[in-house]
């Protein structure tokens, strides 16, 4: 009998209890169970249980508190796995039951729907030509797990999947349960956090873990499904080879992270290439063994024979194989390719990138792909369409770089580097104080002129450390593109872009370094003002002859990134979302008017406040005409583990994304948004902005309240990620702190404020009938309110009140919390009135029940966190080494709350 979800959770919970009793003590298990029972009773409305829970937690010594926090945190890891495995089983069941019809939100269903809606063959061909979907991995590991922990969780998931089989023998079931017990024990005895702050390369390796263990096999599967669906409904059309891919910011994102240096970026490129080369090498070695095809049965075609002849004399390994298998030339050809990759794998790429001596890459993807195409064309179709086609697709999707590395830097630092270089080299760049058109003309002239002779010098004089490091990056960029190919890199992303000159500055620096041609540059518009200014900036760029010439070298394509994080921190949930919506419409219009092919790059995070939520729904809620078959999106650190640890769930997420992109890009006239709705939304956005800024920016002492009522100070001290939490040293103001710790701190303390605050004030002023109609018919508002509903459900004002009690200024705490609580109640009531739901998330009872069942297990972690914060803040030196035990408990609660809520920074 297969496991139900309830059975799986009980099995894992019982195993965890056994491990606690065996590895710690029966007394610890009893203490943990007592706290859990009190939390459940509190949730059931027992006021005495709440008081007793607080007393019990207050009495815990640090060692016991650590063990109990570990138990609840590990419990959520196991529950999350059980839910994921159950979801996979349900997906498989639905797929079987609907076969041969495709399931909902699948690629097959999307292509079927396009065909049935009248999309012609020519229209589909045009859509496929423009199709581009790319996921960009980023670090920000607010909840990122060590690779050691991830591998154990994967093994537990695999064993749970085995236990769902109906044909397991009793001995096999007993062995599976024993394996689970062993893995849970190993997890319990493994430190969840690193003993030192992770280095950037640690984060790079964690990102590549998902590339190797999930994306490497899942992306070709998704690619093949689109090809199959298109062949079924549009016979004769073929899908592009490289419409689906991966990017990464990890090791290339320098904005505010002093640890991402040119040397670190060079090492990141080596790790990327090493993974791809190693994976392809193993695949080709396997293919060589499979292709034991005799040339007496399958003669070698002339082109392949000529290629093989051109490789003589053969390297030692290939010569040995030829002596043994002289009649099997396909095996020899594939072994030669594997040998080429072996030589490339042994190369010290980091050193090659950082030196200036001439060098040529040991392996090129075009030769690899071309030879495989010759083999595919020579062998029978069953062989060509089996493992060989998968390997060939992997070469298309991952190249020899695994994932394109984006580079990101702040516009101000780039401008500062340019100014130092022009002064050091005596370059006439016009009036340094010039702005607007005058500044653009000066930079355009530099793009047309030859680079300064001094640009060839290895170490320019007269630069400060920051400028030296930035210039080293551009030198590295030029050398890497020249030696290993431009495909190593995605766009150069400019944070805080505010003018056309910010983009032109990057091109001038790249030209001086020798690597501007074909370099995609993506301005990133983040704050509300920047989003509003974005169309003007783009129009100025597109009007410049030099920039048009550069766009031509990039295939007429322009990537524009929009930031969900800083816009929310700047203006709150509703105003931010509306600003993003309007900016996308206007950006797309500017690009269409200038004949530029646009890719909107969405800087989404894991939380609703930072653009999170169901990806398919988010894509369908984009303004009509802005997707155009091209979708690029960040996948943040905590999202990687939740979406991409299990390959089947990764596949489901990706097919939902691709399905939504296809449907959102259908060549049909989208219904115009009624003008009255726009007026209403503009009015509501202004009201929400006023409410948000009145609290966050205009309330005296609000920053003190935030620092007291959330664990932000402690998050800054913890070894969670390589990036500092603030842009300019220790954050003293909301404007200085990064959006991720801003959102993360409010989520941890259960306010979840960035995901809803200001919305209630806006909705309460609107007409209920109109809002109900807008919710039903406008995907944008529907998604916006549904996501806010989720944020409200995961928030908890009673738990938040415990954190508010930590604020030293009690009058400040009373006033601010009363304001927040009132807005929470307004938002709660307004959303239920508009959606017609009797309770939050009643429209999705599965999620609603999951959150309700998790709350009694999350609450103890919040109580523990509040108590640890109280103790830490009472110490004379919270930064000393003495409080290390308390900080360890705090880190465990942070991980546990994130895992329990499944929605963090």
PDB file of N, CA and C in Angstrom, residues 197 712 715-717 723-727 729 731 736-739 741:
ATOM      1  N   UNK A 197      31.307  32.641   7.692  1.00  0.00           N
ATOM      2  CA  UNK A 197      30.482  33.243   6.651  1.00  0.00           C
ATOM      3  C   UNK A 197      30.863  32.641   5.305  1.00  0.00           C
ATOM      4  N   UNK A 712      16.494  42.319  12.547  1.00  0.00           N
ATOM      5  CA  UNK A 712      17.364  42.852  11.511  1.00  0.00           C
ATOM      6  C   UNK A 712      18.798  43.036  11.997  1.00  0.00           C
ATOM      7  N   UNK A 715      20.343  39.653  12.087  1.00  0.00           N
ATOM      8  CA  UNK A 715      20.543  39.144  10.722  1.00  0.00           C
ATOM      9  C   UNK A 715      21.822  39.734  10.136  1.00  0.00           C
ATOM     10  N   UNK A 716      22.085  41.002  10.425  1.00  0.00           N
ATOM     11  CA  UNK A 716      23.298  41.635   9.927  1.00  0.00           C
ATOM     12  C   UNK A 716      24.547  40.963  10.467  1.00  0.00           C
ATOM     13  N   UNK A 717      24.458  40.438  11.697  1.00  0.00           N
ATOM     14  CA  UNK A 717      25.636  39.840  12.326  1.00  0.00           C
ATOM     15  C   UNK A 717      25.842  38.376  11.944  1.00  0.00           C
ATOM     16  N   UNK A 723      27.211  38.568   0.996  1.00  0.00           N
ATOM     17  CA  UNK A 723      26.954  39.984   0.753  1.00  0.00           C
ATOM     18  C   UNK A 723      26.610  40.708   2.055  1.00  0.00           C
ATOM     19  N   UNK A 724      27.184  41.881   2.306  1.00  0.00           N
ATOM     20  CA  UNK A 724      26.763  42.690   3.456  1.00  0.00           C
ATOM     21  C   UNK A 724      25.296  43.081   3.308  1.00  0.00           C
ATOM     22  N   UNK A 725      24.560  43.214   4.430  1.00  0.00           N
ATOM     23  CA  UNK A 725      23.130  43.502   4.336  1.00  0.00           C
ATOM     24  C   UNK A 725      22.806  44.939   3.965  1.00  0.00           C
ATOM     25  N   UNK A 726      23.787  45.842   4.028  1.00  0.00           N
ATOM     26  CA  UNK A 726      23.529  47.243   3.701  1.00  0.00           C
ATOM     27  C   UNK A 726      24.480  47.694   2.606  1.00  0.00           C
ATOM     28  N   UNK A 727      24.053  48.675   1.831  1.00  0.00           N
ATOM     29  CA  UNK A 727      24.877  49.166   0.728  1.00  0.00           C
ATOM     30  C   UNK A 727      26.028  50.026   1.220  1.00  0.00           C
ATOM     31  N   UNK A 729      27.924  50.339   4.504  1.00  0.00           N
ATOM     32  CA  UNK A 729      28.260  50.035   5.883  1.00  0.00           C
ATOM     33  C   UNK A 729      27.034  49.619   6.665  1.00  0.00           C
ATOM     34  N   UNK A 731      23.597  49.760   8.243  1.00  0.00           N
ATOM     35  CA  UNK A 731      22.405  50.493   7.807  1.00  0.00           C
ATOM     36  C   UNK A 731      21.789  51.264   8.957  1.00  0.00           C
ATOM     37  N   UNK A 736      19.151  52.720   3.221  1.00  0.00           N
ATOM     38  CA  UNK A 736      20.470  52.107   3.127  1.00  0.00           C
ATOM     39  C   UNK A 736      20.423  50.584   3.130  1.00  0.00           C
ATOM     40  N   UNK A 737      19.441  50.002   3.785  1.00  0.00           N
ATOM     41  CA  UNK A 737      19.405  48.548   3.919  1.00  0.00           C
ATOM     42  C   UNK A 737      18.981  47.921   2.603  1.00  0.00           C
ATOM     43  N   UNK A 738      19.505  46.752   2.318  1.00  0.00           N
ATOM     44  CA  UNK A 738      19.105  46.033   1.118  1.00  0.00           C
ATOM     45  C   UNK A 738      17.684  45.516   1.279  1.00  0.00           C
ATOM     46  N   UNK A 739      17.012  45.382   0.149  1.00  0.00           N
ATOM     47  CA  UNK A 739      15.603  44.990   0.186  1.00  0.00           C
ATOM     48  C   UNK A 739      15.417  43.593   0.760  1.00  0.00           C
ATOM     49  N   UNK A 741      17.143  41.790   3.265  1.00  0.00           N
ATOM     50  CA  UNK A 741      17.003  41.756   4.725  1.00  0.00           C
ATOM     51  C   UNK A 741      15.826  42.583   5.233  1.00  0.00           C
TER      52      UNK A 741
END
